Structures are given as C-alpha cells and as structure tokens.
Amino acid sequence: MHYFEYKGGELHAEGVSLSRLAREVGTPFYVYSHRTLVRHFRVFDEAFASVPHLVCFAMKSNSNIAILRLFAGMGGGLDIVSGGELFRGLKAGVPADRVVFAGVGKSDEEIAYALEQGVLMFNVESEEELANVDAVAGRLGKRARVAVRVNPDVDPATHPYISTGMKKSKFGIDIAKARAQYKTAAALPHLDACGVHCHIGSQITQSSPFVEAVEKVAALVRALRADGHGIRYLNLGGGLGITYRDEAPPLPCDYAAAILPGVRDLGCTLLFEPGRVIVGNAGVLVTRVLYAKSKEEKRFVIIDAGMNDLIRPALYESYQEARPVEEAAALRPKHKTDLVGPVCESGDYLAKDRLLPEYRRGDLVAIMSAGAYGFAMSSNYNSRPRPPEVLVRGDEYHVIRRRESYDDLILGESIPAFIAEGGR
Ligand SMILES: *Cc1c(COP(=O)(O)O)cnc(C)c1O
C-alpha cells in the first residue's frame, strides 16, 4: 500500500508529479510519500495496541532526520547500530530513552556515548561484549540495561546476506547458551539484564519463522525468570518483508495475530525493530535515461542513477520494479532490457534481463520500493555526488536532503605539504 499512482498520465507521489520534481530538483532523486510513511508506521504500531510495546524504527534502513522526527512524533523510538546513528537520532529529537542499541561491534566510545545519553537498552551479542559494557558503565558510574541477542536458529527463508538468525551467523548468542550468559550478566555489577532480544533476518515473507522464533524466546524468558532474572522487555527485532514484485508477506496485523498468542501472557513490554516494512514502499528513486543501445538481443538502457545511489540490486540481486513516469511509455514495444548506471562496474545495474518498454533518451524511470536501504546505503563511488531526498506531503514537497555538490566530495581531504610542494 502506497501513494505513488498515475494521475493524468503521469506517475505522482501523492499530489506532486514526478516529472515536475525532476524539473525542479534534477535527477536522480529519492522521493518519499509522507502519507505512506505515516500510514505504515501507524498500521504497525496499532497492530500491537493491545499490549505494552514500543516500535523502535530500524534507522539503518532510512536515517534521514526528517523521517526519524516524523516517527518520534508518532511515539516511536529507534533501533540504532552505531554512534553515528545515535547522533542522528538525537539531532532528530528522538528521546534517548526510546533508543535500543544493537550491533555485533560496538566500540568503547560508542558504548560510553550511549550510556551518557541514557539509551533504553543495549542488545548485546557476545560474552566479551557483556563484560565490556559492564566495564564502561562502571567507569562512568552508570548501570547499563542490556538484552542478550539470542540466536534461535530459525531459517527465515530469505537472501543469505540478510539472514541473521541461524547457527552459522555472526549475530547473537546461541539460544542454548543464553541461560549461562544471563548468569554471567547477573554477576556483573553495572549491568541490568532486563531484556531478551532476537532478530532473525530481513525481507521475511511468511509468519512461520517469526512464530518459531517467538516460541523459542518465550520459553527462554520463562526459564530466565525461573532462574531469578527480572526480564521486563522482549525485543522481537524487525524483518517483516514487503512486496517488491509478487511477494505476499503478512500484513502487520496478521504478523501480530500470529505472534501475540505466544508472548501475551509473559507480561513483558514488547519491543519491535521494523525498518523495511515501514519505509520500503514509501520511497522511489527517479532517474533519467541518458542513452540506449542494443546488443545481441538485449537492450541496454543507461540511466543517470547507479549502484552508488542504490546498491540493492548489485548486492543482493534484488528485484525492484521499474516504471515509466509517463504512463503512455508503458504501451511501447517491449524488449529484454538491462537498466544500467554510469558506474564503471559490470554489477552496476538497477534491473537485469527484464521485459521493459522501449525506454529512450530523456525518459524518466521510477525505481519503486526504494525507501529502505536505498539512500541509506548510497556512496560517493566514482566521485558521484549523492542524490537529494525529497518528502512529498499532499501537493507540497520539501527537500529534506540537498543534492551533494562537488565541494562536498572532497570535504575533509587535504594534500600534505610534501606532496603539494612537488615531492613524493
Ligand atoms: C536490520 C535490522 C533490523 C531491521 O530489519 P528490517 O528487515 O528492515 O525490518 C532490525 N533489527 C536489527 C538488529 C537489525 O540488524
């Protein structure tokens, strides 16, 4: 469900046509629909209205401060994975006590920063990290709330790069060893082991892996309580998938209906870390066709956005729909096509071997479902300034991140005197 639709023959974001945006902000650009963002957050949040809960938006999927502020205003918190994300979240105005800090490799500086700011909890991923969070908290005279991230060994049936809850994964602690970890944590004076965390992967399109994981972690919460630990929070992570092509993932209300029976009577505050399901279909990347050429049965359409702007197709071989902004273009003859970017890499494509209408120089193409892991994973590879991000609300639009300039590209770089003076 989203608000990118054809009106009067042109693809619009809510009430603003994408061709108008292209004229006014240039291409490529990311555009998000405010109404879609609000709707997705609300639908997820309301699915859990019957239990105490906090929706901690996984900001690695989209970290623009305008979007973070929007969700904070709706009562949301954040799931962060770095000190930089904490900084962004605080700048956006998200209260620190609604922030959970995950990730396998938190540095001492990041842990201290998060403790000083007063985050809700750390999701701890190893025994060494438990000891280290305790040590840093001790130095600061603080007590750190922690949840151990347990790995329930569930196959989420998704791409291996975004599958995180199996035994072979680098994430979390084997659930069979969790009770021993909580015993360790309880003996550390500067820790309050008040939560259990699990996150099994991303773009999960069925309820069953979630249900399987929830059964295992609920049993763990009961066992930990029997061992005398005061577990008050159960963090079920993120990972709910979206429709990129023809997937039919559970709706948030179906997901809630599937998992709530297993956890309701625990009386824990439930934490969730959805990313993709909130923002994925709330954004598109708009790009212009630069050139087209035909080679051995295949048409290469060269567009002005590349893998540096949107890396998902190259990294995960993921599918994102490509739609012409001008509706009538869809009626042109179709050809087997690669939509490729200007970056000097053969992996630089946004669509591969697709039957697409005959795109021509100057056409605008919308790469759909680009709101999650789109701009957030962009880079300056090939010294390409990153595109702007635009937020549409009704008939208005706001540039919530300007296009980078050439000057931005060399920000912070310097030439040492010995090189500047012609030495080597
Ligand atoms: C990436 C991540 C998420 C968000 O995953 P989505 O698939 O975008 O919902 C949540 N929690 C953790 C720990 C993550 O690493």
mmCIF file of N, CA, C and O and ligand atoms in Angstrom, residues 58 60-61 79 81 102 123 125 149 171 197 199 201-203 237-240 273-277 373, ligand 1:
data_model
loop_
_atom_site.group_PDB
_atom_site.id
_atom_site.type_symbol
_atom_site.label_atom_id
_atom_site.label_comp_id
_atom_site.label_asym_id
_atom_site.label_seq_id
_atom_site.Cartn_x
_atom_site.Cartn_y
_atom_site.Cartn_z
ATOM 1 N N ALA A 58 14.010 0.801 12.766
ATOM 2 C CA ALA A 58 15.402 0.421 12.445
ATOM 3 C C ALA A 58 15.965 1.446 11.468
ATOM 4 O O ALA A 58 15.777 1.351 10.258
ATOM 5 N N LYS A 60 18.747 2.125 10.272
ATOM 6 C CA LYS A 60 19.720 1.840 9.213
ATOM 7 C C LYS A 60 19.031 1.729 7.856
ATOM 8 O O LYS A 60 19.657 1.899 6.827
ATOM 9 N N SER A 61 17.724 1.478 7.855
ATOM 10 C CA SER A 61 17.002 1.368 6.590
ATOM 11 C C SER A 61 16.777 2.733 5.938
ATOM 12 O O SER A 61 16.693 2.834 4.712
ATOM 13 N N ASP A 79 15.895 1.857 16.613
ATOM 14 C CA ASP A 79 16.883 0.788 16.734
ATOM 15 C C ASP A 79 18.116 1.308 16.011
ATOM 16 O O ASP A 79 18.056 1.623 14.819
ATOM 17 N N VAL A 81 22.497 1.141 15.270
ATOM 18 C CA VAL A 81 23.598 0.185 15.178
ATOM 19 C C VAL A 81 24.969 0.866 15.221
ATOM 20 O O VAL A 81 25.981 0.232 14.946
ATOM 21 N N ALA A 102 21.834 -1.894 18.955
ATOM 22 C CA ALA A 102 22.191 -3.247 18.510
ATOM 23 C C ALA A 102 23.513 -3.216 17.745
ATOM 24 O O ALA A 102 24.079 -2.151 17.500
ATOM 25 N N ASN A 123 21.512 -4.138 23.004
ATOM 26 C CA ASN A 123 21.337 -5.534 22.598
ATOM 27 C C ASN A 123 22.741 -6.111 22.444
ATOM 28 O O ASN A 123 23.476 -5.732 21.533
ATOM 29 N N GLU A 125 25.749 -8.873 21.966
ATOM 30 C CA GLU A 125 25.871 -10.002 21.032
ATOM 31 C C GLU A 125 26.943 -11.021 21.398
ATOM 32 O O GLU A 125 27.146 -11.982 20.672
ATOM 33 N N ARG A 149 21.228 -10.711 22.789
ATOM 34 C CA ARG A 149 20.644 -11.097 21.493
ATOM 35 C C ARG A 149 20.838 -12.588 21.311
ATOM 36 O O ARG A 149 21.976 -13.050 21.180
ATOM 37 N N PHE A 171 25.746 -13.224 14.138
ATOM 38 C CA PHE A 171 24.926 -12.432 15.054
ATOM 39 C C PHE A 171 24.495 -13.232 16.278
ATOM 40 O O PHE A 171 24.173 -14.408 16.184
ATOM 41 N N HIS A 197 16.537 -10.305 23.406
ATOM 42 C CA HIS A 197 16.409 -9.789 22.038
ATOM 43 C C HIS A 197 16.628 -10.889 21.022
ATOM 44 O O HIS A 197 17.483 -11.755 21.225
ATOM 45 N N HIS A 199 16.518 -11.200 16.461
ATOM 46 C CA HIS A 199 16.200 -10.632 15.135
ATOM 47 C C HIS A 199 16.711 -11.644 14.135
ATOM 48 O O HIS A 199 17.911 -11.901 14.066
ATOM 49 N N GLY A 201 16.314 -11.942 10.694
ATOM 50 C CA GLY A 201 16.651 -11.663 9.297
ATOM 51 C C GLY A 201 15.746 -10.591 8.735
ATOM 52 O O GLY A 201 14.983 -9.970 9.476
ATOM 53 N N SER A 202 15.846 -10.378 7.444
ATOM 54 C CA SER A 202 15.124 -9.286 6.803
ATOM 55 C C SER A 202 14.377 -9.785 5.574
ATOM 56 O O SER A 202 14.708 -10.847 5.029
ATOM 57 N N GLN A 203 13.382 -9.010 5.152
ATOM 58 C CA GLN A 203 12.553 -9.369 3.991
ATOM 59 C C GLN A 203 11.990 -10.784 4.152
ATOM 60 O O GLN A 203 12.058 -11.627 3.261
ATOM 61 N N GLY A 237 12.786 -7.808 17.378
ATOM 62 C CA GLY A 237 13.519 -7.417 16.175
ATOM 63 C C GLY A 237 12.607 -6.914 15.069
ATOM 64 O O GLY A 237 11.461 -6.517 15.302
ATOM 65 N N GLY A 238 13.157 -6.929 13.859
ATOM 66 C CA GLY A 238 12.389 -6.479 12.688
ATOM 67 C C GLY A 238 12.307 -7.613 11.692
ATOM 68 O O GLY A 238 12.230 -8.771 12.077
ATOM 69 N N GLY A 239 12.326 -7.273 10.421
ATOM 70 C CA GLY A 239 12.444 -8.303 9.404
ATOM 71 C C GLY A 239 11.211 -8.583 8.572
ATOM 72 O O GLY A 239 11.276 -9.337 7.603
ATOM 73 N N LEU A 240 10.077 -7.980 8.954
ATOM 74 C CA LEU A 240 8.871 -8.234 8.168
ATOM 75 C C LEU A 240 9.079 -7.703 6.739
ATOM 76 O O LEU A 240 9.538 -6.575 6.558
ATOM 77 N N GLU A 273 11.593 -3.778 15.995
ATOM 78 C CA GLU A 273 12.594 -3.008 15.245
ATOM 79 C C GLU A 273 12.314 -3.063 13.742
ATOM 80 O O GLU A 273 13.177 -3.454 12.962
ATOM 81 N N PRO A 274 11.136 -2.672 13.308
ATOM 82 C CA PRO A 274 10.847 -2.751 11.876
ATOM 83 C C PRO A 274 11.571 -1.631 11.122
ATOM 84 O O PRO A 274 11.661 -0.504 11.603
ATOM 85 N N GLY A 275 12.087 -1.961 9.971
ATOM 86 C CA GLY A 275 12.710 -0.955 9.111
ATOM 87 C C GLY A 275 12.008 -0.958 7.767
ATOM 88 O O GLY A 275 11.156 -0.116 7.461
ATOM 89 N N ARG A 276 12.333 -1.980 6.972
ATOM 90 C CA ARG A 276 11.838 -2.077 5.597
ATOM 91 C C ARG A 276 10.322 -1.935 5.489
ATOM 92 O O ARG A 276 9.809 -1.247 4.609
ATOM 93 N N VAL A 277 9.582 -2.609 6.392
ATOM 94 C CA VAL A 277 8.121 -2.635 6.247
ATOM 95 C C VAL A 277 7.521 -1.245 6.439
ATOM 96 O O VAL A 277 6.442 -0.950 5.922
ATOM 97 N N TYR A 373 16.927 0.956 2.677
ATOM 98 C CA TYR A 373 18.232 0.501 2.199
ATOM 99 C C TYR A 373 18.527 1.075 0.810
ATOM 100 O O TYR A 373 19.171 0.437 -0.018
HETATM 101 C C1 LIG B 1 18.455 -4.575 10.119
HETATM 102 C C2 LIG B 1 17.878 -4.834 11.451
HETATM 103 C C3 LIG B 1 16.529 -4.582 11.682
HETATM 104 C C4 LIG B 1 15.575 -4.109 10.618
HETATM 105 O O1 LIG B 1 15.322 -5.077 9.657
HETATM 106 P P1 LIG B 1 14.145 -4.835 8.569
HETATM 107 O O2 LIG B 1 14.193 -6.040 7.737
HETATM 108 O O3 LIG B 1 14.476 -3.601 7.832
HETATM 109 O O4 LIG B 1 12.870 -4.716 9.342
HETATM 110 C C5 LIG B 1 16.050 -4.776 12.960
HETATM 111 N N1 LIG B 1 16.864 -5.198 13.953
HETATM 112 C C6 LIG B 1 18.167 -5.452 13.763
HETATM 113 C C7 LIG B 1 19.004 -5.915 14.902
HETATM 114 C C8 LIG B 1 18.715 -5.296 12.506
HETATM 115 O O5 LIG B 1 20.014 -5.562 12.302
#
